[in-house]
Amino acid sequence: MGQLMINGVTNGDPAVVQGVVIVIAVGFVVVNLAVDILYLLVNPRLRSAA
């Protein structure tokens, strides 16, 4: 992904850069959501407070 981003910036291809940024952002959000859900399942104190 990093090499693709660098090539997109170097070649002046904004569509590639935008696509890589969107994929990284969506991946970040999905991983954070998964961690939050797993933490809620693992920690019983949070289940009773919700």
mmCIF file of N, CA and C in Angstrom:
data_model
loop_
_atom_site.group_PDB
_atom_site.id
_atom_site.type_symbol
_atom_site.label_atom_id
_atom_site.label_comp_id
_atom_site.label_asym_id
_atom_site.label_seq_id
_atom_site.Cartn_x
_atom_site.Cartn_y
_atom_site.Cartn_z
ATOM 1 N N MET A 1 0.832 -1.187 0.000
ATOM 2 C CA MET A 1 0.000 0.000 0.000
ATOM 3 C C MET A 1 0.875 1.249 0.000
ATOM 4 N N GLY A 2 1.937 1.208 0.763
ATOM 5 C CA GLY A 2 2.823 2.359 0.823
ATOM 6 C C GLY A 2 3.478 2.641 -0.514
ATOM 7 N N GLN A 3 3.951 1.601 -1.154
ATOM 8 C CA GLN A 3 4.595 1.772 -2.465
ATOM 9 C C GLN A 3 3.589 2.271 -3.497
ATOM 10 N N LEU A 4 2.363 1.773 -3.443
ATOM 11 C CA LEU A 4 1.320 2.237 -4.352
ATOM 12 C C LEU A 4 1.035 3.717 -4.125
ATOM 13 N N MET A 5 0.995 4.128 -2.871
ATOM 14 C CA MET A 5 0.758 5.533 -2.542
ATOM 15 C C MET A 5 1.894 6.412 -3.064
ATOM 16 N N ILE A 6 3.123 5.974 -2.845
ATOM 17 C CA ILE A 6 4.275 6.746 -3.312
ATOM 18 C C ILE A 6 4.265 6.849 -4.835
ATOM 19 N N ASN A 7 3.959 5.752 -5.514
ATOM 20 C CA ASN A 7 3.888 5.787 -6.977
ATOM 21 C C ASN A 7 2.768 6.706 -7.462
ATOM 22 N N GLY A 8 1.652 6.700 -6.776
ATOM 23 C CA GLY A 8 0.549 7.582 -7.155
ATOM 24 C C GLY A 8 0.892 9.042 -6.993
ATOM 25 N N VAL A 9 1.576 9.378 -5.907
ATOM 26 C CA VAL A 9 1.990 10.769 -5.689
ATOM 27 C C VAL A 9 3.051 11.166 -6.709
ATOM 28 N N THR A 10 4.018 10.284 -6.928
ATOM 29 C CA THR A 10 5.105 10.585 -7.862
ATOM 30 C C THR A 10 4.587 10.760 -9.287
ATOM 31 N N ASN A 11 3.654 9.918 -9.690
ATOM 32 C CA ASN A 11 3.123 9.978 -11.058
ATOM 33 C C ASN A 11 1.996 10.991 -11.211
ATOM 34 N N GLY A 12 1.597 11.632 -10.120
ATOM 35 C CA GLY A 12 0.522 12.622 -10.199
ATOM 36 C C GLY A 12 -0.828 12.001 -10.496
ATOM 37 N N ASP A 13 -1.116 10.880 -9.872
ATOM 38 C CA ASP A 13 -2.382 10.175 -10.095
ATOM 39 C C ASP A 13 -3.260 10.311 -8.849
ATOM 40 N N PRO A 14 -4.105 11.338 -8.818
ATOM 41 C CA PRO A 14 -4.896 11.577 -7.605
ATOM 42 C C PRO A 14 -5.921 10.480 -7.311
ATOM 43 N N ALA A 15 -6.388 9.766 -8.315
ATOM 44 C CA ALA A 15 -7.369 8.701 -8.086
ATOM 45 C C ALA A 15 -6.746 7.561 -7.283
ATOM 46 N N VAL A 16 -5.496 7.224 -7.576
ATOM 47 C CA VAL A 16 -4.810 6.162 -6.839
ATOM 48 C C VAL A 16 -4.570 6.604 -5.400
ATOM 49 N N VAL A 17 -4.124 7.840 -5.230
ATOM 50 C CA VAL A 17 -3.865 8.354 -3.879
ATOM 51 C C VAL A 17 -5.159 8.378 -3.070
ATOM 52 N N GLN A 18 -6.225 8.852 -3.671
ATOM 53 C CA GLN A 18 -7.512 8.897 -2.981
ATOM 54 C C GLN A 18 -8.000 7.493 -2.627
ATOM 55 N N GLY A 19 -7.834 6.564 -3.531
ATOM 56 C CA GLY A 19 -8.249 5.189 -3.264
ATOM 57 C C GLY A 19 -7.474 4.564 -2.120
ATOM 58 N N VAL A 20 -6.168 4.781 -2.096
ATOM 59 C CA VAL A 20 -5.340 4.220 -1.023
ATOM 60 C C VAL A 20 -5.718 4.844 0.314
ATOM 61 N N VAL A 21 -5.941 6.146 0.336
ATOM 62 C CA VAL A 21 -6.325 6.819 1.583
ATOM 63 C C VAL A 21 -7.666 6.296 2.086
ATOM 64 N N ILE A 22 -8.611 6.102 1.196
ATOM 65 C CA ILE A 22 -9.931 5.591 1.605
ATOM 66 C C ILE A 22 -9.819 4.167 2.140
ATOM 67 N N VAL A 23 -9.043 3.327 1.481
ATOM 68 C CA VAL A 23 -8.880 1.946 1.944
ATOM 69 C C VAL A 23 -8.229 1.916 3.325
ATOM 70 N N ILE A 24 -7.211 2.732 3.531
ATOM 71 C CA ILE A 24 -6.541 2.778 4.836
ATOM 72 C C ILE A 24 -7.496 3.298 5.908
ATOM 73 N N ALA A 25 -8.278 4.329 5.591
ATOM 74 C CA ALA A 25 -9.216 4.895 6.566
ATOM 75 C C ALA A 25 -10.306 3.888 6.938
ATOM 76 N N VAL A 26 -10.846 3.190 5.953
ATOM 77 C CA VAL A 26 -11.888 2.188 6.231
ATOM 78 C C VAL A 26 -11.311 1.046 7.056
ATOM 79 N N GLY A 27 -10.108 0.617 6.720
ATOM 80 C CA GLY A 27 -9.459 -0.424 7.509
ATOM 81 C C GLY A 27 -9.253 -0.005 8.954
ATOM 82 N N PHE A 28 -8.847 1.245 9.154
ATOM 83 C CA PHE A 28 -8.645 1.773 10.503
ATOM 84 C C PHE A 28 -9.941 1.768 11.305
ATOM 85 N N VAL A 29 -11.018 2.205 10.674
ATOM 86 C CA VAL A 29 -12.321 2.241 11.358
ATOM 87 C C VAL A 29 -12.799 0.831 11.686
ATOM 88 N N VAL A 30 -12.646 -0.099 10.759
ATOM 89 C CA VAL A 30 -13.089 -1.478 10.987
ATOM 90 C C VAL A 30 -12.297 -2.122 12.117
ATOM 91 N N VAL A 31 -10.990 -1.919 12.140
ATOM 92 C CA VAL A 31 -10.168 -2.500 13.205
ATOM 93 C C VAL A 31 -10.542 -1.899 14.553
ATOM 94 N N ASN A 32 -10.753 -0.588 14.620
ATOM 95 C CA ASN A 32 -11.154 0.029 15.881
ATOM 96 C C ASN A 32 -12.513 -0.468 16.358
ATOM 97 N N LEU A 33 -13.445 -0.639 15.445
ATOM 98 C CA LEU A 33 -14.763 -1.164 15.813
ATOM 99 C C LEU A 33 -14.658 -2.588 16.337
ATOM 100 N N ALA A 34 -13.854 -3.407 15.676
ATOM 101 C CA ALA A 34 -13.680 -4.791 16.115
ATOM 102 C C ALA A 34 -13.043 -4.848 17.504
ATOM 103 N N VAL A 35 -12.059 -4.016 17.754
ATOM 104 C CA VAL A 35 -11.411 -3.994 19.065
ATOM 105 C C VAL A 35 -12.399 -3.538 20.133
ATOM 106 N N ASP A 36 -13.206 -2.525 19.843
ATOM 107 C CA ASP A 36 -14.201 -2.065 20.815
ATOM 108 C C ASP A 36 -15.218 -3.153 21.135
ATOM 109 N N ILE A 37 -15.677 -3.866 20.129
ATOM 110 C CA ILE A 37 -16.654 -4.939 20.362
ATOM 111 C C ILE A 37 -16.025 -6.077 21.146
ATOM 112 N N LEU A 38 -14.808 -6.456 20.788
ATOM 113 C CA LEU A 38 -14.139 -7.533 21.528
ATOM 114 C C LEU A 38 -13.878 -7.129 22.975
ATOM 115 N N TYR A 39 -13.508 -5.881 23.198
ATOM 116 C CA TYR A 39 -13.266 -5.422 24.562
ATOM 117 C C TYR A 39 -14.557 -5.454 25.369
ATOM 118 N N LEU A 40 -15.662 -5.120 24.750
ATOM 119 C CA LEU A 40 -16.956 -5.177 25.435
ATOM 120 C C LEU A 40 -17.312 -6.617 25.797
ATOM 121 N N LEU A 41 -16.979 -7.564 24.933
ATOM 122 C CA LEU A 41 -17.282 -8.968 25.204
ATOM 123 C C LEU A 41 -16.366 -9.549 26.288
ATOM 124 N N VAL A 42 -15.111 -9.090 26.327
ATOM 125 C CA VAL A 42 -14.132 -9.655 27.247
ATOM 126 C C VAL A 42 -14.295 -9.094 28.668
ATOM 127 N N ASN A 43 -14.642 -7.810 28.772
ATOM 128 C CA ASN A 43 -14.719 -7.167 30.077
ATOM 129 C C ASN A 43 -16.154 -7.207 30.593
ATOM 130 N N PRO A 44 -16.461 -8.027 31.577
ATOM 131 C CA PRO A 44 -17.845 -8.159 32.059
ATOM 132 C C PRO A 44 -18.375 -6.895 32.751
ATOM 133 N N ARG A 45 -17.486 -6.062 33.285
ATOM 134 C CA ARG A 45 -17.940 -4.844 33.948
ATOM 135 C C ARG A 45 -18.587 -3.876 32.965
ATOM 136 N N LEU A 46 -18.139 -3.868 31.732
ATOM 137 C CA LEU A 46 -18.727 -2.978 30.743
ATOM 138 C C LEU A 46 -20.086 -3.473 30.272
ATOM 139 N N ARG A 47 -20.291 -4.777 30.266
ATOM 140 C CA ARG A 47 -21.595 -5.323 29.852
ATOM 141 C C ARG A 47 -22.687 -4.925 30.827
ATOM 142 N N SER A 48 -22.411 -4.913 32.112
ATOM 143 C CA SER A 48 -23.440 -4.568 33.086
ATOM 144 C C SER A 48 -23.733 -3.066 33.103
ATOM 145 N N ALA A 49 -22.772 -2.245 32.682
ATOM 146 C CA ALA A 49 -22.977 -0.791 32.676
ATOM 147 C C ALA A 49 -23.756 -0.342 31.457
ATOM 148 N N ALA A 50 -23.734 -1.120 30.401
ATOM 149 C CA ALA A 50 -24.368 -0.674 29.143
ATOM 150 C C ALA A 50 -25.857 -0.886 29.136
#
